PDB file of C-alpha atoms in Angstrom:
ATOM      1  CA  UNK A   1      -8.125   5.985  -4.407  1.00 88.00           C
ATOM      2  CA  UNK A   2      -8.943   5.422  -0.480  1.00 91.00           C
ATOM      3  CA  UNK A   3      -6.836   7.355   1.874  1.00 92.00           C
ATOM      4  CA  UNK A   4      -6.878   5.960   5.387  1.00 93.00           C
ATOM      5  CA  UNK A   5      -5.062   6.722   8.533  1.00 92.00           C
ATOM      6  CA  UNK A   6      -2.286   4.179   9.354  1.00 93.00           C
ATOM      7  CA  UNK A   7      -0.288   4.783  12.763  1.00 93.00           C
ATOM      8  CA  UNK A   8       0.405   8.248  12.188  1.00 91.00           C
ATOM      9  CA  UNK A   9       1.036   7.995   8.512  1.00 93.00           C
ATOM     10  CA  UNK A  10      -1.867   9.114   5.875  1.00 93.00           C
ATOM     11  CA  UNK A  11      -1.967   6.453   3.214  1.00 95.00           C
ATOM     12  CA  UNK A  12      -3.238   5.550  -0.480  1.00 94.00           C
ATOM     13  CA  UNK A  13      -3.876   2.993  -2.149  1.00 94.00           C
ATOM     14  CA  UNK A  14      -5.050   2.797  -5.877  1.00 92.00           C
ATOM     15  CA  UNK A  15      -4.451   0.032  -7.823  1.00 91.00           C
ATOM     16  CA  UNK A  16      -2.948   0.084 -11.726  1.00 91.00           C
ATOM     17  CA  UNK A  17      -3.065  -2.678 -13.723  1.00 91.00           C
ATOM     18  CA  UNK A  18       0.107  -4.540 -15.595  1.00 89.00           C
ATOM     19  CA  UNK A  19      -2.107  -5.333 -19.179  1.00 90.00           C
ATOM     20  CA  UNK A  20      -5.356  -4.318 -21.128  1.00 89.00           C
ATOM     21  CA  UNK A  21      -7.404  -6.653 -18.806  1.00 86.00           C
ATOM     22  CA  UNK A  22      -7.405  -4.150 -16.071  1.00 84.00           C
ATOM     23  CA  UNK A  23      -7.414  -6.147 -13.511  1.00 83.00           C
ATOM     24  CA  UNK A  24      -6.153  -3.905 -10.764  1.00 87.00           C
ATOM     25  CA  UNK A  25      -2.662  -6.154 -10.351  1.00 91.00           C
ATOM     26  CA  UNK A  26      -0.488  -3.841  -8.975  1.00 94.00           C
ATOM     27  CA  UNK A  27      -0.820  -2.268  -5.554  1.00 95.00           C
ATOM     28  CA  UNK A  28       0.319   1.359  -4.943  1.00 96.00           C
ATOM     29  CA  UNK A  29      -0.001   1.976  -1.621  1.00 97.00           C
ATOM     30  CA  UNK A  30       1.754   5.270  -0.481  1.00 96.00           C
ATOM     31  CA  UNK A  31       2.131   7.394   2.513  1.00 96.00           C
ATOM     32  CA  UNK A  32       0.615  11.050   1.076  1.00 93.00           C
ATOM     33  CA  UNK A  33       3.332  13.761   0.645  1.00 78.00           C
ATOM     34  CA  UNK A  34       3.431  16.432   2.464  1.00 73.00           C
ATOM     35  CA  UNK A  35       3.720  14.422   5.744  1.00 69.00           C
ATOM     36  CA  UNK A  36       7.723  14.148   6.140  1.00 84.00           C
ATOM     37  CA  UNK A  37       7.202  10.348   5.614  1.00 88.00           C
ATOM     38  CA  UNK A  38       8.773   7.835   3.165  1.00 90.00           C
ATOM     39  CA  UNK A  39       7.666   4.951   1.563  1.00 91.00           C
ATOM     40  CA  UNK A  40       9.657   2.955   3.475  1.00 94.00           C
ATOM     41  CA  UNK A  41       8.570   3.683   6.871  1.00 95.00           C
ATOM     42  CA  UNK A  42       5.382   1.777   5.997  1.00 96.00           C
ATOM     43  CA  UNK A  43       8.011  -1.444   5.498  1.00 97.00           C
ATOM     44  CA  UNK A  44       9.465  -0.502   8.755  1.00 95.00           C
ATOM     45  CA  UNK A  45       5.663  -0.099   9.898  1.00 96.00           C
ATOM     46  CA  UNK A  46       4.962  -3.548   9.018  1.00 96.00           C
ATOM     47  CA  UNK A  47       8.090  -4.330  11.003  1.00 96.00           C
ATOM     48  CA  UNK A  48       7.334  -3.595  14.188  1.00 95.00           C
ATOM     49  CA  UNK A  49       4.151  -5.401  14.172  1.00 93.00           C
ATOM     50  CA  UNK A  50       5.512  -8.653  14.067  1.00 89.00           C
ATOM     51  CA  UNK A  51       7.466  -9.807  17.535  1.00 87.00           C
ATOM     52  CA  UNK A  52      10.559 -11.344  14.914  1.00 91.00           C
ATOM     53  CA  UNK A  53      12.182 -10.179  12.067  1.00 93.00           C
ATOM     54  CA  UNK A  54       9.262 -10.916   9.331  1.00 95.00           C
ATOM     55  CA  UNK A  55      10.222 -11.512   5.943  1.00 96.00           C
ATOM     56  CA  UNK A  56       9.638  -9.236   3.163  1.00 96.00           C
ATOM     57  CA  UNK A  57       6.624 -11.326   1.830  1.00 97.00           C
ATOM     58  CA  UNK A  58       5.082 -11.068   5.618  1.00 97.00           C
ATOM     59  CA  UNK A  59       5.799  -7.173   5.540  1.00 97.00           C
ATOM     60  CA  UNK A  60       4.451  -7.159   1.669  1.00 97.00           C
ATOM     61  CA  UNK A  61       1.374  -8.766   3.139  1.00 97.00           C
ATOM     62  CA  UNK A  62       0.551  -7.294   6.005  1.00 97.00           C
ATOM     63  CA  UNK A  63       0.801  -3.812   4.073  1.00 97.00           C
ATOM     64  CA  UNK A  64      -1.533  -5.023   1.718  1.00 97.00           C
ATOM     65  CA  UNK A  65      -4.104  -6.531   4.341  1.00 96.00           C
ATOM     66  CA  UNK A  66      -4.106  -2.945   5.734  1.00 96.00           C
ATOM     67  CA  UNK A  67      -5.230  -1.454   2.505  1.00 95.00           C
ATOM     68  CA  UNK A  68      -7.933  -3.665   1.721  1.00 93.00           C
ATOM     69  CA  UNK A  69      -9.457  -3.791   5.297  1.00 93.00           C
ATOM     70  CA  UNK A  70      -9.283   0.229   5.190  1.00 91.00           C
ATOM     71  CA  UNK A  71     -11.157   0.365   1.992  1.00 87.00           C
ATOM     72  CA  UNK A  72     -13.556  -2.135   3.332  1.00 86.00           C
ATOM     73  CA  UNK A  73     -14.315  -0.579   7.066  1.00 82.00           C
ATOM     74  CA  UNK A  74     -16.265   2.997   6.374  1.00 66.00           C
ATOM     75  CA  UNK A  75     -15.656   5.392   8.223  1.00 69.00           C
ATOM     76  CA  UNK A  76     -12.267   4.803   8.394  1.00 67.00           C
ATOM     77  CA  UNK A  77     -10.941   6.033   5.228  1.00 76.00           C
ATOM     78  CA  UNK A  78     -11.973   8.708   2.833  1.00 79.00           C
ATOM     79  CA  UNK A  79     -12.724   7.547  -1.104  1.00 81.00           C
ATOM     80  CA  UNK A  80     -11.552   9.566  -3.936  1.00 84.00           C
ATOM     81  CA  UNK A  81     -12.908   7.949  -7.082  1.00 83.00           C
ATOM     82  CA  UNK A  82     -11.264   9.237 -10.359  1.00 84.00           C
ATOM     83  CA  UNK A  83      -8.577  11.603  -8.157  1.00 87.00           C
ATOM     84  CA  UNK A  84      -5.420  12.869 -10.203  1.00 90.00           C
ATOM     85  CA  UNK A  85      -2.389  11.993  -8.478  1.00 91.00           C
ATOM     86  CA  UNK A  86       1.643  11.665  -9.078  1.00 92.00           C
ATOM     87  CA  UNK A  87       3.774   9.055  -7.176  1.00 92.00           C
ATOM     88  CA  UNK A  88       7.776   8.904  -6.401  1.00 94.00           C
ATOM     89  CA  UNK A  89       7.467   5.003  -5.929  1.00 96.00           C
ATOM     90  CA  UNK A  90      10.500   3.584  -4.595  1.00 96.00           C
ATOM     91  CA  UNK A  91      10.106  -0.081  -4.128  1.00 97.00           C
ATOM     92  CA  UNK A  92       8.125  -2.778  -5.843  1.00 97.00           C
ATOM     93  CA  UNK A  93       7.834  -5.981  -4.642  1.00 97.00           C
ATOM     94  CA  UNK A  94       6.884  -9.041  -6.540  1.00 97.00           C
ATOM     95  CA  UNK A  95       4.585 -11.040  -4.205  1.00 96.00           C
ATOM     96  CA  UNK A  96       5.345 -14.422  -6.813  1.00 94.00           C
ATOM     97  CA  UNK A  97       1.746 -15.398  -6.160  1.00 93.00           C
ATOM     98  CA  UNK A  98      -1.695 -13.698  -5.908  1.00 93.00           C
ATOM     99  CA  UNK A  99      -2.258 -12.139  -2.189  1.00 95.00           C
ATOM    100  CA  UNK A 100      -5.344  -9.506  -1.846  1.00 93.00           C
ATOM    101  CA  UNK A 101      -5.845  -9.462  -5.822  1.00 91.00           C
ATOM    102  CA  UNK A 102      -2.279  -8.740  -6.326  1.00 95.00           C
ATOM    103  CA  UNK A 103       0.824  -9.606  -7.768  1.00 95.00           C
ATOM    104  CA  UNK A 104       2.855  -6.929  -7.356  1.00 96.00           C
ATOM    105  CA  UNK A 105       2.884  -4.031  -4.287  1.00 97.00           C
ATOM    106  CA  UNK A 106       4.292  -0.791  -5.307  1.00 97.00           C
ATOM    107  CA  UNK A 107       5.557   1.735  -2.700  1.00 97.00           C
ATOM    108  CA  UNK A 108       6.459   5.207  -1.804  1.00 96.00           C
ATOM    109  CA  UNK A 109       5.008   8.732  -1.651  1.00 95.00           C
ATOM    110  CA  UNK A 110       2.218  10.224  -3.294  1.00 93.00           C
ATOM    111  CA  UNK A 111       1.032  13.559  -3.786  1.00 91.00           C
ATOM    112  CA  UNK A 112      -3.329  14.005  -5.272  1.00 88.00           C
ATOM    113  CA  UNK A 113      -3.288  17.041  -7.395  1.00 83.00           C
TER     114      UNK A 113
END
């Protein structure tokens, strides 16, 4: 688990994985509860970066290429290997190829025990 700061939001990320492989497939990248925001104002997040109307795949994306670099650029996020944790996740989104490791992102809010 790595929980970064995102433009006001506090965010996780953890990965789960869709078979016995483990592979880490599936993205869950949530804002933390209990900040008063949703899931979905990381999609409207990813938004307002772009200067158009991006696409869900582009939004998809650029959520996951925040993730990643967080976990990648110490100091800037806080790892929690092995926390407990419970998620409301409200949208998944099927990237229909592999982006960051991933098939699939998984949003919403999440709460570590």
């Amino acid at each position: 688990m790595t929980v970064f700061p995102l433009e006001g939001l506090t965010v996780a990320y953890t990965t789960q994985s869709s078979d016995a492989r483990g592979l880490g497939d599936i993205a869950v990248i949530a804002v933390i509860a209990p900040d008063n925001a949703q899931g979905d104002d990381l999609w409207r997040l990813a938004q307002s970066m772009w200067g158009r109307i991006p696409t869900s795949q582009e939004q998809a994306k650029w959520i996951l290429t925040q993730a990643t670099r967080a976990r990648m650029m110490a100091p800037s996020y806080e790892d929690l290997p092995g926390a407990e944790w419970t998620a409301d996740l409200t949208r998944r989104f099927e990237l229909g190829m592999l982006f960051a490791n991933h098939e699939v992102l998984t949003t919403g809010r999440l709460t570590l025990a």
